[in-house]
C-alpha cells in the first residue's frame, strides 16, 4: 500500500491549507447556489399556485352558493309537502 509522505515544508503546509480552504469555499458556493435555486423554484411555484388557489376559492364559493340554494329549495318543498299532507289529513 502506498502511503503519502508527511507534510514537511511551509509550501506543503500552505498547499494543504489552500486545498482545504478551496473545498470549504466550494461548499459555501455550492450552498449559496443551492439556496438561490431553491428560492427561484419557490417563486415559480408561487406563480403557478396563486392562480390555482384563486380558481379553487372561486369554485368553492360557487359550490357553496349552489348548495345553499338547493337547501333552500329542499326546505321549501318539505314545507309544501307538510302543508299538503296536513290539509289532506284534516279533510278526511
Tab-separated table of N, CA and C in Angstrom:
chain	number	residue	atom	x	y	z
A	1	UNK	N	0.835	-1.152	0.000
A	1	UNK	CA	0.000	0.000	0.000
A	1	UNK	C	0.895	1.235	0.000
A	2	UNK	N	0.540	2.229	-0.798
A	2	UNK	CA	1.349	3.435	-0.906
A	2	UNK	C	0.885	4.431	0.135
A	3	UNK	N	1.822	4.973	0.835
A	3	UNK	CA	1.488	5.986	1.833
A	3	UNK	C	1.940	7.347	1.323
A	4	UNK	N	1.180	8.363	1.633
A	4	UNK	CA	1.583	9.703	1.255
A	4	UNK	C	2.603	10.214	2.255
A	5	UNK	N	3.599	10.903	1.744
A	5	UNK	CA	4.623	11.400	2.670
A	5	UNK	C	4.051	12.486	3.571
A	6	UNK	N	4.598	12.630	4.748
A	6	UNK	CA	4.107	13.659	5.657
A	6	UNK	C	4.424	15.046	5.112
A	7	UNK	N	3.613	16.026	5.502
A	7	UNK	CA	3.819	17.412	5.096
A	7	UNK	C	4.974	17.948	5.924
A	8	UNK	N	6.027	18.440	5.219
A	8	UNK	CA	7.207	18.873	5.970
A	8	UNK	C	7.642	20.294	5.672
A	9	UNK	N	7.309	20.814	4.527
A	9	UNK	CA	7.776	22.165	4.207
A	9	UNK	C	6.643	23.165	4.352
A	10	UNK	N	7.003	24.443	4.444
A	10	UNK	CA	5.996	25.501	4.535
A	10	UNK	C	5.138	25.510	3.279
A	11	UNK	N	5.721	25.226	2.122
A	11	UNK	CA	4.946	25.185	0.887
A	11	UNK	C	3.910	24.060	0.942
A	12	UNK	N	4.317	22.922	1.483
A	12	UNK	CA	3.381	21.814	1.610
A	12	UNK	C	2.235	22.176	2.554
A	13	UNK	N	2.548	22.855	3.652
A	13	UNK	CA	1.524	23.261	4.606
A	13	UNK	C	0.578	24.268	3.962
A	14	UNK	N	1.146	25.261	3.257
A	14	UNK	CA	0.308	26.256	2.587
A	14	UNK	C	-0.570	25.607	1.516
A	15	UNK	N	-0.011	24.670	0.775
A	15	UNK	CA	-0.783	23.978	-0.266
A	15	UNK	C	-1.926	23.189	0.367
A	16	UNK	N	-1.654	22.535	1.486
A	16	UNK	CA	-2.691	21.776	2.179
A	16	UNK	C	-3.787	22.710	2.697
A	17	UNK	N	-3.392	23.877	3.232
A	17	UNK	CA	-4.376	24.855	3.703
A	17	UNK	C	-5.235	25.368	2.549
A	18	UNK	N	-4.603	25.648	1.424
A	18	UNK	CA	-5.343	26.144	0.265
A	18	UNK	C	-6.322	25.097	-0.248
A	19	UNK	N	-5.933	23.846	-0.223
A	19	UNK	CA	-6.823	22.791	-0.696
A	19	UNK	C	-8.044	22.678	0.208
A	20	UNK	N	-7.810	22.688	1.517
A	20	UNK	CA	-8.953	22.581	2.421
A	20	UNK	C	-9.807	23.831	2.344
A	21	UNK	N	-9.180	24.988	2.180
A	21	UNK	CA	-9.930	26.223	2.042
A	21	UNK	C	-10.757	26.239	0.774
A	22	UNK	N	-10.217	25.692	-0.313
A	22	UNK	CA	-10.973	25.692	-1.562
A	22	UNK	C	-12.167	24.769	-1.454
A	23	UNK	N	-12.039	23.693	-0.696
A	23	UNK	CA	-13.192	22.812	-0.502
A	23	UNK	C	-14.262	23.506	0.328
A	24	UNK	N	-13.807	24.219	1.363
A	24	UNK	CA	-14.771	24.938	2.187
A	24	UNK	C	-15.447	26.043	1.374
A	25	UNK	N	-14.650	26.782	0.608
A	25	UNK	CA	-15.207	27.829	-0.245
A	25	UNK	C	-16.124	27.241	-1.298
A	26	UNK	N	-15.723	26.101	-1.856
A	26	UNK	CA	-16.558	25.434	-2.850
A	26	UNK	C	-17.869	24.976	-2.250
A	27	UNK	N	-17.803	24.475	-1.028
A	27	UNK	CA	-19.024	24.030	-0.356
A	27	UNK	C	-19.928	25.212	-0.055
A	28	UNK	N	-19.330	26.317	0.367
A	28	UNK	CA	-20.133	27.515	0.650
A	28	UNK	C	-20.764	28.030	-0.636
A	29	UNK	N	-19.974	28.026	-1.713
A	29	UNK	CA	-20.500	28.474	-3.004
A	29	UNK	C	-21.620	27.552	-3.464
A	30	UNK	N	-21.419	26.273	-3.289
A	30	UNK	CA	-22.440	25.300	-3.668
A	30	UNK	C	-23.708	25.490	-2.837
A	31	UNK	N	-23.541	25.771	-1.552
A	31	UNK	CA	-24.699	26.008	-0.682
A	31	UNK	C	-25.442	27.267	-1.116
A	32	UNK	N	-24.704	28.318	-1.475
A	32	UNK	CA	-25.345	29.551	-1.937
A	32	UNK	C	-26.104	29.317	-3.235
A	33	UNK	N	-25.490	28.573	-4.151
A	33	UNK	CA	-26.154	28.276	-5.414
A	33	UNK	C	-27.400	27.422	-5.179
A	34	UNK	N	-27.299	26.473	-4.266
A	34	UNK	CA	-28.463	25.638	-3.933
A	34	UNK	C	-29.590	26.462	-3.336
A	35	UNK	N	-29.246	27.400	-2.456
A	35	UNK	CA	-30.258	28.260	-1.846
A	35	UNK	C	-30.903	29.156	-2.896
A	36	UNK	N	-30.104	29.684	-3.815
A	36	UNK	CA	-30.653	30.530	-4.879
A	36	UNK	C	-31.594	29.721	-5.768
A	37	UNK	N	-31.204	28.500	-6.075
A	37	UNK	CA	-32.049	27.638	-6.901
A	37	UNK	C	-33.356	27.304	-6.184
A	38	UNK	N	-33.274	27.027	-4.900
A	38	UNK	CA	-34.481	26.731	-4.119
A	38	UNK	C	-35.397	27.949	-4.063
A	39	UNK	N	-34.836	29.141	-3.896
A	39	UNK	CA	-35.651	30.362	-3.871
A	39	UNK	C	-36.315	30.604	-5.223
A	40	UNK	N	-35.574	30.367	-6.303
A	40	UNK	CA	-36.145	30.535	-7.644
A	40	UNK	C	-37.288	29.553	-7.858
A	41	UNK	N	-37.106	28.315	-7.419
A	41	UNK	CA	-38.169	27.306	-7.548
A	41	UNK	C	-39.387	27.705	-6.721
A	42	UNK	N	-39.166	28.267	-5.556
A	42	UNK	CA	-40.271	28.720	-4.704
A	42	UNK	C	-41.057	29.841	-5.382
A	43	UNK	N	-40.343	30.790	-5.983
A	43	UNK	CA	-41.011	31.890	-6.678
A	43	UNK	C	-41.838	31.375	-7.850
A	44	UNK	N	-41.281	30.450	-8.615
A	44	UNK	CA	-42.010	29.893	-9.754
A	44	UNK	C	-43.234	29.129	-9.267
A	45	UNK	N	-43.092	28.384	-8.179
A	45	UNK	CA	-44.241	27.640	-7.659
A	45	UNK	C	-45.345	28.599	-7.215
A	46	UNK	N	-44.972	29.751	-6.647
A	46	UNK	CA	-45.984	30.743	-6.255
A	46	UNK	C	-46.714	31.277	-7.485
A	47	UNK	N	-45.991	31.433	-8.598
A	47	UNK	CA	-46.618	31.909	-9.829
A	47	UNK	C	-47.687	30.932	-10.303
A	48	UNK	N	-47.456	29.647	-10.102
A	48	UNK	CA	-48.425	28.634	-10.520
A	48	UNK	C	-49.518	28.424	-9.473
A	49	UNK	N	-49.146	28.478	-8.222
A	49	UNK	CA	-50.078	28.160	-7.148
A	49	UNK	C	-51.115	29.260	-6.935
A	50	UNK	N	-50.713	30.510	-7.051
A	50	UNK	CA	-51.632	31.618	-6.784
A	50	UNK	C	-52.875	31.565	-7.673
A	51	UNK	N	-52.751	31.429	-8.998
A	51	UNK	CA	-53.969	31.334	-9.814
A	51	UNK	C	-54.794	30.091	-9.494
A	52	UNK	N	-54.124	28.994	-9.179
A	52	UNK	CA	-54.863	27.778	-8.827
A	52	UNK	C	-55.640	27.967	-7.531
A	53	UNK	N	-55.028	28.618	-6.568
A	53	UNK	CA	-55.698	28.876	-5.291
A	53	UNK	C	-56.915	29.770	-5.510
A	54	UNK	N	-56.746	30.820	-6.323
A	54	UNK	CA	-57.859	31.724	-6.590
A	54	UNK	C	-58.987	31.003	-7.324
A	55	UNK	N	-58.631	30.169	-8.280
A	55	UNK	CA	-59.653	29.402	-9.006
A	55	UNK	C	-60.371	28.447	-8.061
A	56	UNK	N	-59.620	27.811	-7.183
A	56	UNK	CA	-60.225	26.899	-6.212
A	56	UNK	C	-61.163	27.616	-5.257
A	57	UNK	N	-60.777	28.804	-4.827
A	57	UNK	CA	-61.641	29.571	-3.932
A	57	UNK	C	-62.919	29.989	-4.647
A	58	UNK	N	-62.782	30.396	-5.913
A	58	UNK	CA	-63.964	30.763	-6.685
A	58	UNK	C	-64.892	29.574	-6.872
A	59	UNK	N	-64.314	28.424	-7.163
A	59	UNK	CA	-65.109	27.213	-7.336
A	59	UNK	C	-65.813	26.844	-6.030
A	60	UNK	N	-65.107	26.957	-4.921
A	60	UNK	CA	-65.700	26.630	-3.619
A	60	UNK	C	-66.857	27.576	-3.296
A	61	UNK	N	-66.701	28.851	-3.625
A	61	UNK	CA	-67.786	29.805	-3.370
A	61	UNK	C	-69.020	29.479	-4.211
A	62	UNK	N	-68.797	29.166	-5.490
A	62	UNK	CA	-69.941	28.812	-6.356
A	62	UNK	C	-70.610	27.536	-5.867
A	63	UNK	N	-69.810	26.574	-5.447
A	63	UNK	CA	-70.347	25.314	-4.939
A	63	UNK	C	-71.148	25.542	-3.662
A	64	UNK	N	-70.641	26.393	-2.775
A	64	UNK	CA	-71.347	26.710	-1.533
A	64	UNK	C	-72.686	27.372	-1.831
A	65	UNK	N	-72.676	28.349	-2.763
A	65	UNK	CA	-73.920	29.039	-3.106
A	65	UNK	C	-74.930	28.091	-3.736
A	66	UNK	N	-74.466	27.184	-4.590
A	66	UNK	CA	-75.370	26.205	-5.208
A	66	UNK	C	-75.945	25.279	-4.139
A	67	UNK	N	-75.114	24.845	-3.196
A	67	UNK	CA	-75.600	24.002	-2.103
A	67	UNK	C	-76.603	24.730	-1.230
A	68	UNK	N	-76.342	25.992	-0.969
A	68	UNK	CA	-77.267	26.798	-0.167
A	68	UNK	C	-78.617	26.940	-0.887
A	69	UNK	N	-78.563	27.166	-2.199
A	69	UNK	CA	-79.797	27.275	-2.969
A	69	UNK	C	-80.570	25.960	-2.950
A	70	UNK	N	-79.882	24.848	-3.103
A	70	UNK	CA	-80.549	23.534	-3.066
A	70	UNK	C	-81.155	23.271	-1.698
A	71	UNK	N	-80.484	23.687	-0.643
A	71	UNK	CA	-81.019	23.503	0.705
A	71	UNK	C	-82.287	24.338	0.900
A	72	UNK	N	-82.283	25.555	0.377
A	72	UNK	CA	-83.485	26.391	0.474
A	72	UNK	C	-84.647	25.783	-0.320
A	73	UNK	N	-84.337	25.256	-1.509
A	73	UNK	CA	-85.382	24.606	-2.307
A	73	UNK	C	-85.929	23.378	-1.582
A	74	UNK	N	-85.036	22.600	-0.978
A	74	UNK	CA	-85.476	21.410	-0.250
A	74	UNK	C	-86.355	21.798	0.926
A	75	UNK	N	-85.974	22.854	1.633
A	75	UNK	CA	-86.783	23.309	2.765
A	75	UNK	C	-88.156	23.787	2.288
A	76	UNK	N	-88.190	24.499	1.156
A	76	UNK	CA	-89.470	24.971	0.611
A	76	UNK	C	-90.377	23.793	0.266
A	77	UNK	N	-89.826	22.807	-0.469
A	77	UNK	CA	-90.652	21.666	-0.868
A	77	UNK	C	-91.041	20.788	0.325
A	78	UNK	N	-90.186	20.713	1.319
A	78	UNK	CA	-90.540	19.959	2.524
A	78	UNK	C	-91.711	20.635	3.235
A	79	UNK	N	-91.673	21.945	3.330
A	79	UNK	CA	-92.775	22.678	3.970
A	79	UNK	C	-94.049	22.559	3.138
A	80	UNK	N	-93.923	22.648	1.833
A	80	UNK	CA	-95.081	22.497	0.947
A	80	UNK	C	-95.687	21.107	1.097
A	81	UNK	N	-94.841	20.075	1.123
A	81	UNK	CA	-95.322	18.710	1.313
A	81	UNK	C	-95.987	18.524	2.657
A	82	UNK	N	-95.438	19.147	3.691
A	82	UNK	CA	-96.034	19.074	5.019
A	82	UNK	C	-97.424	19.701	5.004
A	83	UNK	N	-97.547	20.870	4.380
A	83	UNK	CA	-98.837	21.560	4.330
A	83	UNK	C	-99.863	20.738	3.536
A	84	UNK	N	-99.453	20.160	2.421
A	84	UNK	CA	-100.370	19.338	1.626
A	84	UNK	C	-100.828	18.116	2.414
A	85	UNK	N	-99.898	17.500	3.114
A	85	UNK	CA	-100.235	16.329	3.922
A	85	UNK	C	-101.178	16.714	5.051
A	86	UNK	N	-100.929	17.830	5.701
A	86	UNK	CA	-101.778	18.301	6.797
A	86	UNK	C	-103.201	18.582	6.304
A	87	UNK	N	-103.309	19.195	5.133
A	87	UNK	CA	-104.625	19.510	4.586
A	87	UNK	C	-105.354	18.229	4.219
A	88	UNK	N	-104.686	17.283	3.616
A	88	UNK	CA	-105.341	16.004	3.245
A	88	UNK	C	-105.808	15.247	4.471
A	89	UNK	N	-104.985	15.228	5.498
A	89	UNK	CA	-105.371	14.516	6.730
A	89	UNK	C	-106.551	15.234	7.374
A	90	UNK	N	-106.553	16.539	7.383
A	90	UNK	CA	-107.632	17.320	8.007
A	90	UNK	C	-108.961	17.145	7.240
A	91	UNK	N	-108.908	16.990	5.926
A	91	UNK	CA	-110.107	16.854	5.116
A	91	UNK	C	-110.680	15.443	5.136
A	92	UNK	N	-110.010	14.494	5.674
A	92	UNK	CA	-110.557	13.114	5.684
A	92	UNK	C	-111.446	12.870	6.832
